């Protein structure tokens, strides 16, 4: 069973760039799509974007100008960068594997809380 | 963006009850709807996809139905492990939006 684990700073200053990495174990990153989803404290879920193992990407139009998702197949990892963050970007960030052929999320990491504050 | 609206926001029920949660889409999404269960401090878990297909390993007391703009998630006989928050998600259009969630509480 594939396992995902998010890592990165838990505190980011306003206007800076949030950077997170998701490490995939128990299976290869190749052949699948890999996603980021976030959840502000006490609120619902928001899809951020996904990358194919080949590097092609698709982003939520509402975040597209600030988001970049990349993949490193040699390390079995993929990463999220979100620029110009504000307090509204404070959330638990989840990485997840997207099912091939449909945009549903079948395996999730445990999530990591990122707080935007000075 | 397609908006997803769940009702109710909170539902109080007892073990053994049959419960139904509704999810409405702002435009037709055919059957491109998934349901997830989330427990406190945990990641969501996929329960149902394509409106009514049960994910492997999910108990058969969970079922989904609907198409177009109106969908339901039914739990036929609530078990203690089922008290959680449930989210619907559309995957018809490229914003892949979630509902706001329905919290299922113990009465």
Coordinates of C-alpha atoms in Angstrom, one line a residue:
Chain A
X1 CA 0.0 0.0 0.0
X2 CA 1.5 3.3 -1.1
X3 CA 2.2 5.8 1.7
X4 CA 2.6 9.6 1.4
X5 CA 4.4 11.9 3.8
X6 CA 4.4 15.7 3.7
X7 CA 7.4 17.7 4.9
X8 CA 8.4 21.4 5.1
X9 CA 8.3 24.5 7.3
X10 CA 5.3 24.9 9.5
X11 CA 5.6 28.7 9.6
X12 CA 5.9 31.0 6.6
X13 CA 6.0 34.8 6.7
X14 CA 3.5 36.8 4.7
X15 CA 4.6 37.6 1.1
X16 CA 7.1 34.7 1.1
X17 CA 6.9 31.3 -0.7
X18 CA 5.5 28.2 0.9
X19 CA 7.4 25.1 0.0
X20 CA 6.4 21.5 0.8
X21 CA 7.6 18.1 -0.3
X22 CA 5.7 14.8 -0.4
X23 CA 7.7 11.6 -0.2
X24 CA 6.1 8.5 -1.7
X25 CA 6.9 5.0 -0.3
X26 CA 5.6 1.6 -0.9
X27 CA 5.3 2.2 -4.6
X28 CA 6.7 4.1 -7.6
X29 CA 5.7 7.6 -8.4
X30 CA 5.8 6.6 -12.1
X31 CA 2.6 6.0 -13.9
X32 CA 0.4 8.1 -11.6
X33 CA -0.8 11.6 -10.9
X34 CA 0.1 13.4 -7.7
X35 CA -1.9 16.1 -6.1
X36 CA -2.0 18.8 -3.4
X37 CA -5.1 19.7 -1.5
X38 CA -5.5 22.0 1.5
X39 CA -7.9 22.6 4.3
X40 CA -8.0 25.9 6.3
X41 CA -8.6 25.2 10.1
X42 CA -12.2 24.3 10.7
X43 CA -13.1 24.6 7.0
X44 CA -13.5 22.5 3.9
X45 CA -11.2 21.1 1.3
X46 CA -9.7 22.9 -1.7
X47 CA -7.9 21.2 -4.6
X48 CA -4.6 23.0 -5.4
X49 CA -3.3 21.1 -8.4
X50 CA -1.7 17.9 -9.6
X51 CA 1.3 16.7 -11.6
X52 CA 1.8 13.7 -13.7
X53 CA 5.0 11.7 -13.1
X54 CA 6.2 13.0 -16.5
X55 CA 6.0 16.6 -15.2
X56 CA 2.8 17.8 -16.8
X57 CA 0.6 19.9 -14.5
X58 CA -2.9 21.2 -13.9
X59 CA -3.8 23.9 -11.3
X60 CA -6.8 25.3 -9.7
X61 CA -7.6 28.4 -11.7
X62 CA -8.0 30.4 -8.5
X63 CA -4.4 29.7 -7.4
X64 CA -2.7 29.2 -10.8
X65 CA -0.8 32.5 -10.8
X66 CA 0.9 31.5 -7.5
X67 CA 1.3 27.7 -7.7
X68 CA 4.0 25.4 -9.0
X69 CA 4.0 21.7 -8.6
X70 CA 7.0 19.6 -9.6
X71 CA 8.1 16.0 -9.5
X72 CA 11.4 14.2 -8.9
X73 CA 11.1 10.6 -10.0
X74 CA 14.7 9.8 -8.8
X75 CA 13.7 10.6 -5.2
X76 CA 10.1 9.4 -5.5
X77 CA 8.9 12.9 -4.4
X78 CA 6.8 15.7 -5.6
X79 CA 6.7 19.3 -4.4
X80 CA 4.5 22.3 -4.0
X81 CA 5.5 26.0 -4.1
X82 CA 2.9 28.7 -3.4
X83 CA 4.2 32.2 -3.7
X84 CA 3.1 35.6 -2.1
X85 CA 1.3 33.9 0.8
X86 CA -1.1 35.6 3.1
X87 CA -2.9 34.6 6.3
X88 CA -5.6 33.1 4.0
X89 CA -3.1 30.4 2.9
X90 CA -2.9 29.1 6.5
X91 CA -4.1 25.5 6.2
X92 CA -3.4 21.8 6.6
X93 CA -1.8 20.8 3.3
X94 CA -2.3 17.2 2.1
X95 CA -0.5 15.4 -0.7
X96 CA -2.5 12.7 -2.4
X97 CA -2.4 10.2 -5.3
X98 CA -5.0 10.9 -8.0
X99 CA -6.6 7.9 -9.6
X100 CA -5.7 7.4 -13.2
X101 CA -8.4 8.6 -15.6
X102 CA -10.5 10.5 -13.0
X103 CA -9.7 13.3 -10.6
X104 CA -10.5 11.6 -7.3
X105 CA -8.0 11.1 -4.5
X106 CA -7.4 7.6 -3.5
X107 CA -4.4 7.8 -1.1
X108 CA -3.6 10.7 1.2
X109 CA -0.7 11.8 3.4
X110 CA -1.4 12.7 7.0
X111 CA -1.3 16.4 6.3
X112 CA 0.9 19.2 7.6
X113 CA -0.2 22.5 9.1
X114 CA 1.4 25.6 7.5
X115 CA 0.7 28.8 9.3
X116 CA 1.3 32.2 7.6
X117 CA 2.3 34.7 10.2
X118 CA 5.1 37.3 10.8
Chain B
X1 CA -16.7 27.2 -11.0
X2 CA -19.2 24.5 -10.1
X3 CA -20.4 25.0 -6.5
X4 CA -21.2 22.0 -4.3
X5 CA -23.7 22.5 -1.5
X6 CA -24.2 19.8 1.2
X7 CA -27.1 19.5 3.6
X8 CA -27.5 19.4 6.4
X9 CA -24.3 20.9 7.8
X10 CA -24.6 18.9 11.0
X11 CA -26.6 15.8 11.6
X12 CA -27.3 14.2 15.0
X13 CA -28.1 10.5 14.9
X14 CA -27.8 7.3 17.0
X15 CA -26.1 4.0 16.4
X16 CA -28.3 1.9 14.2
X17 CA -30.0 4.8 12.5
X18 CA -30.3 5.2 8.7
X19 CA -29.0 8.6 7.6
X20 CA -28.9 10.4 4.3
X21 CA -26.7 13.4 3.4
X22 CA -27.5 15.4 0.3
X23 CA -25.1 17.1 -2.1
X24 CA -26.3 19.5 -4.8
X25 CA -24.2 20.8 -7.7
X26 CA -24.7 24.3 -9.2
X27 CA -24.8 22.7 -12.7
X28 CA -25.0 19.2 -14.1
X29 CA -22.0 17.0 -13.3
X30 CA -23.5 13.8 -14.7
X31 CA -22.3 11.1 -12.3
X32 CA -18.8 12.6 -11.6
X33 CA -19.2 12.7 -7.9
X34 CA -17.2 11.2 -5.0
X35 CA -17.8 11.0 -1.3
X36 CA -15.1 11.1 1.4
X37 CA -15.1 10.5 5.1
X38 CA -12.8 12.6 7.4
X39 CA -12.2 11.9 11.1
X40 CA -10.7 14.6 13.4
X41 CA -7.0 15.3 12.7
X42 CA -7.0 12.7 9.9
X43 CA -6.9 12.8 6.1
X44 CA -10.1 12.2 4.1
X45 CA -10.8 8.7 3.0
X46 CA -12.4 7.9 -0.3
X47 CA -15.7 6.1 0.1
X48 CA -17.7 6.3 -3.1
X49 CA -16.9 7.4 -6.7
X50 CA -18.9 7.9 -9.8
X51 CA -21.9 8.7 -7.6
X52 CA -22.6 5.1 -6.6
X53 CA -19.5 2.9 -6.9
X54 CA -18.2 1.7 -3.6
X55 CA -14.4 1.9 -3.1
X56 CA -12.8 -1.3 -2.2
X57 CA -12.8 -2.1 1.5
X58 CA -15.6 0.3 2.3
X59 CA -18.5 -1.4 4.2
X60 CA -21.6 -2.1 2.3
X61 CA -23.8 0.0 4.7
X62 CA -22.5 3.0 2.7
X63 CA -24.2 3.7 -0.6
X64 CA -24.5 6.6 -3.0
X65 CA -27.0 7.6 -5.6
X66 CA -28.0 10.5 -7.9
X67 CA -27.0 12.1 -11.1
X68 CA -27.1 15.5 -12.7
X69 CA -27.2 18.0 -9.9
X70 CA -28.6 16.0 -6.9
X71 CA -26.8 13.3 -5.0
X72 CA -27.1 11.4 -1.7
X73 CA -24.9 9.4 0.6
X74 CA -26.8 6.9 2.7
X75 CA -25.5 4.9 5.7
X76 CA -28.0 2.1 6.3
X77 CA -27.2 1.4 9.9
X78 CA -24.9 3.8 11.7
X79 CA -21.9 2.2 13.5
X80 CA -19.8 4.0 16.1
X81 CA -16.9 4.3 13.6
X82 CA -19.1 6.3 11.2
X83 CA -19.3 9.5 13.3
X84 CA -17.2 11.8 11.2
X85 CA -17.4 14.6 8.6
X86 CA -18.4 13.7 5.1
X87 CA -17.5 15.7 1.9
X88 CA -18.7 15.4 -1.6
X89 CA -16.4 16.3 -4.5
X90 CA -17.2 16.9 -8.2
X91 CA -14.8 15.9 -10.9
X92 CA -16.7 17.1 -13.9
X93 CA -14.9 20.4 -14.3
X94 CA -11.4 21.5 -13.7
X95 CA -11.8 23.2 -10.3
X96 CA -12.7 19.8 -8.8
X97 CA -14.6 21.4 -6.0
X98 CA -15.7 19.9 -2.6
X99 CA -18.8 20.5 -0.6
X100 CA -18.5 22.3 2.7
X101 CA -18.9 19.1 4.7
X102 CA -21.6 17.4 6.8
X103 CA -20.6 16.6 10.4
X104 CA -22.3 13.5 11.6
X105 CA -22.6 13.6 15.4
X106 CA -23.8 11.2 18.1
X107 CA -27.2 12.1 19.4

